[in-house]
Amino acid sequence: MSELYIGLMSGTSLDGIDAGLVEFDGEEIKLLAFDYSPFSDEIKEAIQALSHPNSPILLKEYGSIDTRLGCLFAQACKKLLKKANVPSSKIKAIGSHGQTIYHAPEKPSAFSLQIGDPNIIAEETGITTIADFRRRDIAAGGQGAPLVPAFHKAIFSQTFDLAKKNITIVNIGGIANITYLSIDKTIGFDTGPGNTLMDYWIQKNLNIAYDKDGAWAKTGKADPALLQSLTQDPYFSLSLPKSTGKEYFSASWLNEKIQLSHACNANDIQASLCYLTAETITAAIKKHAPLTDHTLICGGGMHNSHLIVLIRKNLNHPVSSTAEFGINPDHVEAMAFAWLARQTMNNLSGNLTEVTGAKQAVILGGVYPGLNGLN
Ligand SMILES: Nc1ncnc2c1ncn2[C@@H]1O[C@H](COP(=O)(O)OP(=O)(O)OP(=O)(O)O)[C@@H](O)[C@H]1O
Ligand SMILES: [Mg+2]
């Protein structure tokens, strides 16, 4: 008997909400429908203000954004179901990642905060909702991130014979993360900035949300002094497990490096940021996954053709979009949270201890029962 789940993802890029309707039939995983709801500038700015590392957070403001996001997530589910022409009663559960406001996995007071009230999602849709996936892994001593490698393993080990081929999946969202899969080893970690710094810089200078196809970066020349200062950041040489967020690779992080290196041409800085993303991803693959035979790329960064050219130049094995293997690069993360919700509903763990560093595999998330209980 097949089961339907919804996965909701709104990542650090703050572009909007991805909603995927996923069918699970035994081991088979199939995306039936997908919908994307962009964030308005207003909600994007409110989240940005709230998640700023030095934000003097007003609890009232925090609570109201949590509620508003919960409503937006619920609407995104309803829109998806309408598009797919599937009644909510057919959905076993929703996995909602939530909007990350802060990710600080450093011990002893590690925490990671995702908001978008799941009570509202469950109440509005009537569907059991799983949310707050990261904190149980952190409670078990892990980084709480990345969580997608377990899903990457489940789905790509169906497409690739890992006994014959070692693959690395790179997700280029706000932050970039990689998953290395071989027959006897899985590795996963955040490599550092994906699109976040490029998005910030083009927004600040040209008032544009992102550098389409890396066209602006392409007009510049990477600044060697700036690049040196960027790539020498200690995060890049930290040992595993590791994860990071926008609170570390922030505007002030970048502005400090710009000042130190005296870089001044805005497009050269953009070129350097694009180079930084490519360089840190490929250096991570070479260092931690040197036996990779094939790299697959997903996430919004896959659309940045200039970035992909730079990544290809640095690697001497094939680099493809996940689309070449039947999965649209924009759909992977939402599918992962549908899969993680299913793990939880089936009392199965969702974290990979070898990835997050948790003491043990744990069932992730809080469960918010739908109108008919847990179905
Ligand atoms: N055509 C394009 N050219 C360049 N960059 C693009 C293009 N399309 C999307 N992007 C980039 O992709 C980003 C969105 O990617 P995505 O939705 O995967 O990130 P995310 O929501 O932060 O997810 P994650 O959870 O992985 O961090 C945009 O902010 C933009 O920087
Ligand atoms: Mg996104």
Tab-separated table of C-alpha atoms and ligand atoms in Angstrom:
chain	number	residue	atom	x	y	z
A	1	MET	CA	0.000	0.000	0.000
A	2	SER	CA	1.447	3.318	-0.999
A	3	GLU	CA	1.409	6.287	1.368
A	4	LEU	CA	1.400	9.994	0.692
A	5	TYR	CA	3.405	12.573	2.609
A	6	ILE	CA	4.014	16.282	2.181
A	7	GLY	CA	7.441	17.837	2.701
A	8	LEU	CA	7.808	21.564	3.351
A	9	MET	CA	11.100	23.362	3.044
A	10	SER	CA	11.973	27.014	3.401
A	11	GLY	CA	15.703	27.343	3.506
A	12	THR	CA	18.214	29.921	4.554
A	13	SER	CA	17.969	31.774	1.236
A	14	LEU	CA	14.548	33.045	2.377
A	15	ASP	CA	13.270	32.792	-1.175
A	16	GLY	CA	10.059	31.008	-0.252
A	17	ILE	CA	8.349	27.739	0.588
A	18	ASP	CA	8.873	24.523	-1.371
A	19	ALA	CA	6.083	21.996	-0.961
A	20	GLY	CA	6.343	18.468	-2.342
A	21	LEU	CA	3.747	15.697	-2.409
A	22	VAL	CA	5.610	12.413	-2.211
A	23	GLU	CA	4.383	8.872	-2.680
A	24	PHE	CA	6.163	6.060	-0.858
A	25	ASP	CA	5.532	2.570	-2.081
A	26	GLY	CA	7.836	0.210	-0.234
A	27	GLU	CA	11.299	1.431	-1.137
A	28	GLU	CA	10.027	3.442	-4.081
A	29	ILE	CA	9.924	7.218	-3.648
A	30	LYS	CA	8.048	9.311	-6.190
A	31	LEU	CA	7.260	13.022	-6.321
A	32	LEU	CA	3.631	13.433	-7.409
A	33	ALA	CA	3.338	17.232	-7.257
A	34	PHE	CA	5.348	20.268	-6.303
A	35	ASP	CA	4.473	23.853	-5.550
A	36	TYR	CA	6.534	26.896	-4.694
A	37	SER	CA	5.212	29.920	-2.787
A	38	PRO	CA	7.624	32.862	-2.831
A	39	PHE	CA	7.939	34.949	0.324
A	40	SER	CA	6.780	38.560	0.113
A	41	ASP	CA	9.515	41.153	0.649
A	42	GLU	CA	7.808	42.093	3.873
A	43	ILE	CA	7.935	38.631	5.492
A	44	LYS	CA	11.445	38.103	4.145
A	45	GLU	CA	12.607	41.331	5.794
A	46	ALA	CA	10.844	40.433	9.051
A	47	ILE	CA	12.606	37.037	9.152
A	48	GLN	CA	15.914	38.658	8.253
A	49	ALA	CA	15.567	41.170	11.084
A	50	LEU	CA	14.650	38.408	13.530
A	51	SER	CA	17.510	36.136	12.546
A	52	HIS	CA	20.172	38.827	12.531
A	53	PRO	CA	22.942	37.703	14.931
A	54	ASN	CA	22.669	40.925	16.953
A	55	SER	CA	18.911	41.260	16.697
A	56	PRO	CA	17.372	42.727	19.837
A	57	ILE	CA	14.529	40.213	19.525
A	58	LEU	CA	11.172	41.297	20.808
A	59	LEU	CA	9.326	38.206	21.966
A	60	LYS	CA	6.091	39.630	20.617
A	61	GLU	CA	7.635	40.021	17.181
A	62	TYR	CA	9.105	36.512	17.330
A	63	GLY	CA	5.737	35.039	18.263
A	64	SER	CA	3.900	36.870	15.524
A	65	ILE	CA	6.337	35.719	12.820
A	66	ASP	CA	6.084	32.143	14.142
A	67	THR	CA	2.315	32.353	13.748
A	68	ARG	CA	2.411	33.998	10.339
A	69	LEU	CA	4.839	31.417	9.016
A	70	GLY	CA	2.667	28.617	10.413
A	71	CYS	CA	-0.239	30.078	8.404
A	72	LEU	CA	1.912	30.391	5.261
A	73	PHE	CA	3.090	26.777	5.597
A	74	ALA	CA	-0.523	25.622	6.001
A	75	GLN	CA	-1.531	27.631	2.913
A	76	ALA	CA	1.363	26.136	0.958
A	77	CYS	CA	0.064	22.628	1.797
A	78	LYS	CA	-3.474	23.504	0.777
A	79	LYS	CA	-2.255	25.021	-2.502
A	80	LEU	CA	-0.221	21.896	-3.215
A	81	LEU	CA	-3.159	19.579	-2.519
A	82	LYS	CA	-5.429	21.645	-4.727
A	83	LYS	CA	-2.895	21.572	-7.538
A	84	ALA	CA	-2.521	17.806	-7.167
A	85	ASN	CA	-6.260	17.337	-6.734
A	86	VAL	CA	-5.681	15.152	-3.682
A	87	PRO	CA	-7.851	15.455	-0.533
A	88	SER	CA	-6.079	16.115	2.766
A	89	SER	CA	-7.537	12.890	4.177
A	90	LYS	CA	-5.191	10.949	1.884
A	91	ILE	CA	-2.052	12.448	3.438
A	92	LYS	CA	-0.395	10.490	6.190
A	93	ALA	CA	1.665	13.390	7.527
A	94	ILE	CA	3.425	16.638	6.729
A	95	GLY	CA	7.126	17.100	7.460
A	96	SER	CA	7.775	20.785	8.008
A	97	HIS	CA	11.367	21.874	8.300
A	98	GLY	CA	10.395	25.360	9.481
A	99	GLN	CA	12.305	28.564	8.960
A	100	THR	CA	15.717	28.558	10.583
A	101	ILE	CA	16.173	31.614	12.756
A	102	TYR	CA	19.394	30.505	14.376
A	103	HIS	CA	21.672	27.493	14.167
A	104	ALA	CA	24.352	27.293	16.853
A	105	PRO	CA	25.471	23.674	17.263
A	106	GLU	CA	28.525	24.473	19.393
A	107	LYS	CA	28.488	22.794	22.774
A	108	PRO	CA	27.740	23.181	25.658
A	109	SER	CA	24.659	25.293	24.914
A	110	ALA	CA	23.983	24.058	21.390
A	111	PHE	CA	20.651	24.953	19.843
A	112	SER	CA	18.939	25.284	16.495
A	113	LEU	CA	15.698	27.168	16.103
A	114	GLN	CA	13.191	26.610	13.292
A	115	ILE	CA	9.887	28.452	13.445
A	116	GLY	CA	6.474	28.347	11.718
A	117	ASP	CA	3.998	27.024	14.277
A	118	PRO	CA	3.247	23.361	13.428
A	119	ASN	CA	0.079	23.507	15.586
A	120	ILE	CA	-1.369	25.842	12.966
A	121	ILE	CA	-0.338	23.579	10.094
A	122	ALA	CA	-1.992	20.565	11.774
A	123	GLU	CA	-5.098	22.528	12.696
A	124	GLU	CA	-5.537	24.258	9.327
A	125	THR	CA	-4.878	21.206	7.167
A	126	GLY	CA	-6.196	18.519	9.521
A	127	ILE	CA	-3.021	16.576	8.732
A	128	THR	CA	-0.589	15.254	11.335
A	129	THR	CA	2.476	17.465	11.191
A	130	ILE	CA	6.039	16.664	12.193
A	131	ALA	CA	8.335	19.605	12.876
A	132	ASP	CA	11.393	20.638	14.875
A	133	PHE	CA	13.539	17.883	13.376
A	134	ARG	CA	16.918	19.180	14.420
A	135	ARG	CA	16.755	19.521	18.171
A	136	ARG	CA	16.471	15.834	19.023
A	137	ASP	CA	19.698	15.142	17.192
A	138	ILE	CA	21.320	18.037	19.073
A	139	ALA	CA	19.972	16.626	22.348
A	140	ALA	CA	21.687	13.358	21.402
A	141	GLY	CA	24.970	15.232	21.066
A	142	GLY	CA	24.823	15.863	17.298
A	143	GLN	CA	25.034	18.949	15.147
A	144	GLY	CA	21.334	18.745	14.202
A	145	ALA	CA	22.535	19.109	10.626
A	146	PRO	CA	22.735	18.211	7.883
A	147	LEU	CA	19.683	15.934	7.988
A	148	VAL	CA	19.253	15.361	4.256
A	149	PRO	CA	22.092	12.812	3.861
A	150	ALA	CA	19.867	9.974	5.145
A	151	PHE	CA	17.353	10.805	2.428
A	152	HIS	CA	20.084	11.169	-0.196
A	153	LYS	CA	21.217	7.689	0.774
A	154	ALA	CA	17.693	6.274	0.532
A	155	ILE	CA	16.927	7.752	-2.869
A	156	PHE	CA	20.246	7.754	-4.709
A	157	SER	CA	21.254	4.259	-3.668
A	158	GLN	CA	18.284	3.191	-5.828
A	159	THR	CA	19.680	4.958	-8.889
A	160	PHE	CA	23.351	4.181	-8.399
A	161	ASP	CA	24.984	0.886	-7.617
A	162	LEU	CA	27.178	2.060	-4.751
A	163	ALA	CA	29.251	-1.103	-5.015
A	164	LYS	CA	30.443	0.213	-8.377
A	165	LYS	CA	30.296	3.973	-8.034
A	166	ASN	CA	30.921	6.435	-5.214
A	167	ILE	CA	28.784	9.524	-5.483
A	168	THR	CA	28.689	12.922	-3.825
A	169	ILE	CA	25.518	14.985	-3.696
A	170	VAL	CA	25.961	18.720	-3.261
A	171	ASN	CA	23.009	20.815	-2.169
A	172	ILE	CA	23.620	24.488	-2.876
A	173	GLY	CA	21.038	26.434	-0.870
A	174	GLY	CA	21.804	29.443	1.306
A	175	ILE	CA	24.444	27.234	2.891
A	176	ALA	CA	25.959	24.354	0.917
A	177	ASN	CA	26.164	20.792	2.179
A	178	ILE	CA	27.555	17.586	0.734
A	179	THR	CA	26.728	13.912	1.135
A	180	TYR	CA	29.263	11.281	0.091
A	181	LEU	CA	27.862	7.813	-0.501
A	182	SER	CA	29.868	4.668	-1.061
A	183	ILE	CA	29.114	1.028	-0.301
A	184	ASP	CA	30.688	1.214	3.146
A	185	LYS	CA	30.788	4.879	4.062
A	186	THR	CA	28.486	7.892	4.292
A	187	ILE	CA	29.773	11.356	5.014
A	188	GLY	CA	27.776	14.571	5.221
A	189	PHE	CA	28.480	18.104	6.377
A	190	ASP	CA	27.997	21.771	5.578
A	191	THR	CA	30.827	23.051	3.415
A	192	GLY	CA	30.078	26.734	4.096
A	193	PRO	CA	28.299	29.439	2.117
A	194	GLY	CA	26.216	28.404	-0.892
A	195	ASN	CA	24.210	31.316	-2.254
A	196	THR	CA	23.814	33.372	0.898
A	197	LEU	CA	26.757	35.757	0.474
A	198	MET	CA	26.179	36.199	-3.265
A	199	ASP	CA	22.503	36.963	-2.560
A	200	TYR	CA	23.426	39.462	0.149
A	201	TRP	CA	26.004	41.245	-2.000
A	202	ILE	CA	23.873	41.659	-5.131
A	203	GLN	CA	20.907	42.748	-3.010
A	204	LYS	CA	23.024	45.369	-1.280
A	205	ASN	CA	24.635	46.714	-4.454
A	206	LEU	CA	22.063	46.255	-7.217
A	207	ASN	CA	18.894	45.700	-5.191
A	208	ILE	CA	18.319	42.359	-6.917
A	209	ALA	CA	17.427	39.190	-4.968
A	210	TYR	CA	19.998	36.901	-6.597
A	211	ASP	CA	22.632	36.867	-9.312
A	212	LYS	CA	20.781	35.128	-12.129
A	213	ASP	CA	23.061	32.569	-13.792
A	214	GLY	CA	25.982	34.254	-12.023
A	215	ALA	CA	25.902	36.895	-14.768
A	216	TRP	CA	27.089	39.724	-12.530
A	217	ALA	CA	29.853	37.599	-10.965
A	218	LYS	CA	30.972	36.788	-14.489
A	219	THR	CA	31.615	40.460	-15.258
A	220	GLY	CA	34.129	40.654	-12.377
A	221	LYS	CA	37.487	39.157	-11.585
A	222	ALA	CA	38.055	37.304	-8.322
A	223	ASP	CA	40.206	39.441	-6.020
A	224	PRO	CA	43.186	37.336	-4.809
A	225	ALA	CA	43.617	39.135	-1.469
A	226	LEU	CA	39.932	38.911	-0.672
A	227	LEU	CA	39.775	35.283	-1.728
A	228	GLN	CA	42.702	34.439	0.478
A	229	SER	CA	41.096	36.101	3.443
A	230	LEU	CA	37.743	34.384	2.763
A	231	THR	CA	39.109	30.894	2.247
A	232	GLN	CA	41.369	31.109	5.294
A	233	ASP	CA	38.406	31.228	7.625
A	234	PRO	CA	38.889	28.468	10.235
A	235	TYR	CA	35.459	26.913	9.503
A	236	PHE	CA	36.766	25.461	6.251
A	237	SER	CA	39.503	23.470	7.963
A	238	LEU	CA	37.436	22.323	10.960
A	239	SER	CA	37.226	18.568	11.314
A	240	LEU	CA	33.924	16.688	10.958
A	241	PRO	CA	31.174	16.661	12.092
A	242	LYS	CA	30.382	20.270	11.335
A	243	SER	CA	27.472	22.449	10.322
A	244	THR	CA	26.989	26.141	9.995
A	245	GLY	CA	24.512	28.858	9.171
A	246	LYS	CA	23.912	32.400	8.063
A	247	GLU	CA	24.620	33.694	11.541
A	248	TYR	CA	28.267	32.708	10.986
A	249	PHE	CA	28.636	33.444	7.259
A	250	SER	CA	26.898	36.765	7.735
A	251	ALA	CA	27.047	40.215	6.202
A	252	SER	CA	29.388	41.352	8.952
A	253	TRP	CA	31.656	38.342	8.356
A	254	LEU	CA	31.929	39.364	4.700
A	255	ASN	CA	32.262	43.098	5.321
A	256	GLU	CA	35.130	42.503	7.719
A	257	LYS	CA	37.011	40.442	5.109
A	258	ILE	CA	36.346	43.084	2.452
A	259	GLN	CA	37.809	45.779	4.679
A	260	LEU	CA	40.845	43.715	5.593
A	261	SER	CA	41.657	42.951	1.957
A	262	HIS	CA	40.835	46.451	0.642
A	263	ALA	CA	38.745	44.939	-2.165
A	264	CYS	CA	36.684	47.656	-3.790
A	265	ASN	CA	34.999	46.730	-7.094
A	266	ALA	CA	31.536	45.400	-6.318
A	267	ASN	CA	31.493	42.980	-9.258
A	268	ASP	CA	34.965	41.672	-8.385
A	269	ILE	CA	33.654	40.963	-4.894
A	270	GLN	CA	30.705	39.074	-6.391
A	271	ALA	CA	33.117	37.110	-8.589
A	272	SER	CA	35.148	36.286	-5.468
A	273	LEU	CA	32.029	35.095	-3.610
A	274	CYS	CA	31.032	32.827	-6.470
A	275	TYR	CA	34.577	31.499	-6.545
A	276	LEU	CA	34.497	31.011	-2.758
A	277	THR	CA	31.385	28.808	-2.976
A	278	ALA	CA	32.879	26.738	-5.810
A	279	GLU	CA	36.291	26.483	-4.173
A	280	THR	CA	35.053	25.470	-0.715
A	281	ILE	CA	32.652	22.861	-2.105
A	282	THR	CA	35.263	21.289	-4.335
A	283	ALA	CA	38.013	21.479	-1.694
A	284	ALA	CA	35.649	19.676	0.701
A	285	ILE	CA	35.032	16.938	-1.862
A	286	LYS	CA	38.747	16.541	-2.569
A	287	LYS	CA	39.604	16.389	1.128
A	288	HIS	CA	36.760	14.303	2.552
A	289	ALA	CA	35.426	12.426	-0.456
A	290	PRO	CA	38.424	11.967	-2.743
A	291	LEU	CA	37.091	8.673	-4.112
A	292	THR	CA	34.021	10.341	-5.619
A	293	ASP	CA	33.282	9.063	-9.144
A	294	HIS	CA	30.350	11.353	-9.872
A	295	THR	CA	29.069	14.561	-8.260
A	296	LEU	CA	25.368	15.428	-8.424
A	297	ILE	CA	24.174	18.940	-7.701
A	298	CYS	CA	20.836	20.125	-6.350
A	299	GLY	CA	19.423	23.271	-4.733
A	300	GLY	CA	18.985	26.711	-6.269
A	301	GLY	CA	22.726	27.072	-6.865
A	302	MET	CA	22.418	24.466	-9.631
A	303	HIS	CA	20.862	27.243	-11.733
A	304	ASN	CA	23.909	29.474	-11.345
A	305	SER	CA	25.663	28.404	-14.542
A	306	HIS	CA	28.814	30.409	-13.772
A	307	LEU	CA	29.124	28.673	-10.389
A	308	ILE	CA	28.645	25.256	-11.994
A	309	VAL	CA	31.371	25.985	-14.548
A	310	LEU	CA	33.755	26.839	-11.697
A	311	ILE	CA	32.827	23.653	-9.812
A	312	ARG	CA	33.344	21.522	-12.930
A	313	LYS	CA	36.754	23.118	-13.534
A	314	ASN	CA	37.908	22.090	-10.067
A	315	LEU	CA	36.841	18.443	-10.244
A	316	ASN	CA	38.148	15.768	-12.563
A	317	HIS	CA	35.093	13.548	-12.545
A	318	PRO	CA	31.585	14.076	-14.034
A	319	VAL	CA	29.392	16.740	-12.414
A	320	SER	CA	25.648	16.635	-13.171
A	321	SER	CA	22.388	18.088	-12.026
A	322	THR	CA	20.233	15.612	-10.095
A	323	ALA	CA	17.761	16.258	-12.945
A	324	GLU	CA	19.860	13.921	-15.104
A	325	PHE	CA	18.882	11.177	-12.675
A	326	GLY	CA	15.197	12.014	-12.594
A	327	ILE	CA	15.028	14.427	-9.654
A	328	ASN	CA	14.542	18.127	-10.240
A	329	PRO	CA	17.257	19.934	-8.209
A	330	ASP	CA	14.643	22.267	-6.718
A	331	HIS	CA	12.599	19.373	-5.331
A	332	VAL	CA	15.164	17.389	-3.370
A	333	GLU	CA	14.969	19.204	-0.027
A	334	ALA	CA	11.157	19.174	0.198
A	335	MET	CA	11.171	15.471	-0.681
A	336	ALA	CA	13.715	14.927	2.101
A	337	PHE	CA	11.368	16.357	4.719
A	338	ALA	CA	8.497	14.203	3.489
A	339	TRP	CA	10.841	11.231	3.896
A	340	LEU	CA	11.955	12.354	7.370
A	341	ALA	CA	8.300	12.705	8.434
A	342	ARG	CA	7.681	9.147	7.251
A	343	GLN	CA	10.634	7.897	9.244
A	344	THR	CA	9.163	9.496	12.366
A	345	MET	CA	5.658	8.179	11.703
A	346	ASN	CA	7.146	4.701	11.329
A	347	ASN	CA	9.166	5.024	14.552
A	348	LEU	CA	12.380	5.011	12.588
A	349	SER	CA	15.394	7.212	13.170
A	350	GLY	CA	16.135	10.041	10.742
A	351	ASN	CA	19.654	11.097	11.669
A	352	LEU	CA	22.862	9.444	10.579
A	353	THR	CA	25.205	9.444	13.551
A	354	GLU	CA	28.241	9.299	11.250
A	355	VAL	CA	27.046	12.603	9.754
A	356	THR	CA	25.748	14.635	12.683
A	357	GLY	CA	27.984	13.137	15.370
A	358	ALA	CA	25.024	12.218	17.598
A	359	LYS	CA	25.615	9.501	20.194
A	360	GLN	CA	22.791	7.459	18.770
A	361	ALA	CA	20.263	7.287	15.970
A	362	VAL	CA	17.045	8.934	17.146
A	363	ILE	CA	13.467	9.454	15.991
A	364	LEU	CA	13.355	13.087	14.959
A	365	GLY	CA	10.780	15.789	15.436
A	366	GLY	CA	7.770	16.730	17.424
A	367	VAL	CA	4.436	15.205	16.366
A	368	TYR	CA	1.356	17.440	16.111
A	369	PRO	CA	-1.617	15.149	15.511
A	370	GLY	CA	-4.075	15.949	12.752
A	371	LEU	CA	-7.830	16.155	13.171
A	372	ASN	CA	-8.138	12.385	13.240
A	373	GLY	CA	-5.232	11.777	15.565
A	374	LEU	CA	-2.219	10.044	14.072
A	375	ASN	CA	-4.277	8.372	11.285
B	1	LIG	N1	18.932	31.156	-12.127
B	1	LIG	C1	19.638	31.276	-10.997
B	1	LIG	N2	20.884	31.800	-11.032
B	1	LIG	C2	21.615	31.954	-9.923
B	1	LIG	N3	21.188	31.614	-8.693
B	1	LIG	C3	19.963	31.073	-8.578
B	1	LIG	C4	19.116	30.884	-9.710
B	1	LIG	N4	17.962	30.332	-9.281
B	1	LIG	C5	18.072	30.191	-7.933
B	1	LIG	N5	19.258	30.648	-7.507
B	1	LIG	C6	19.776	30.712	-6.129
B	1	LIG	O1	19.169	29.719	-5.361
B	1	LIG	C7	18.673	30.255	-4.133
B	1	LIG	C8	17.521	29.439	-3.636
B	1	LIG	O2	17.983	28.131	-3.475
B	1	LIG	P1	17.312	27.106	-2.509
B	1	LIG	O3	15.847	27.312	-2.498
B	1	LIG	O4	17.851	25.768	-2.842
B	1	LIG	O5	17.951	27.567	-1.141
B	1	LIG	P2	17.375	27.488	0.319
B	1	LIG	O6	15.939	27.841	0.297
B	1	LIG	O7	18.285	28.315	1.147
B	1	LIG	O8	17.547	25.995	0.719
B	1	LIG	P3	18.516	25.267	1.804
B	1	LIG	O9	17.639	24.692	2.808
B	1	LIG	O10	19.212	24.202	1.054
B	1	LIG	O11	19.451	26.264	2.412
B	1	LIG	C9	18.344	31.706	-4.478
B	1	LIG	O12	18.381	32.520	-3.342
B	1	LIG	C10	19.446	32.033	-5.482
B	1	LIG	O13	20.591	32.465	-4.810
B	2	MG	MG	14.485	27.855	-1.062
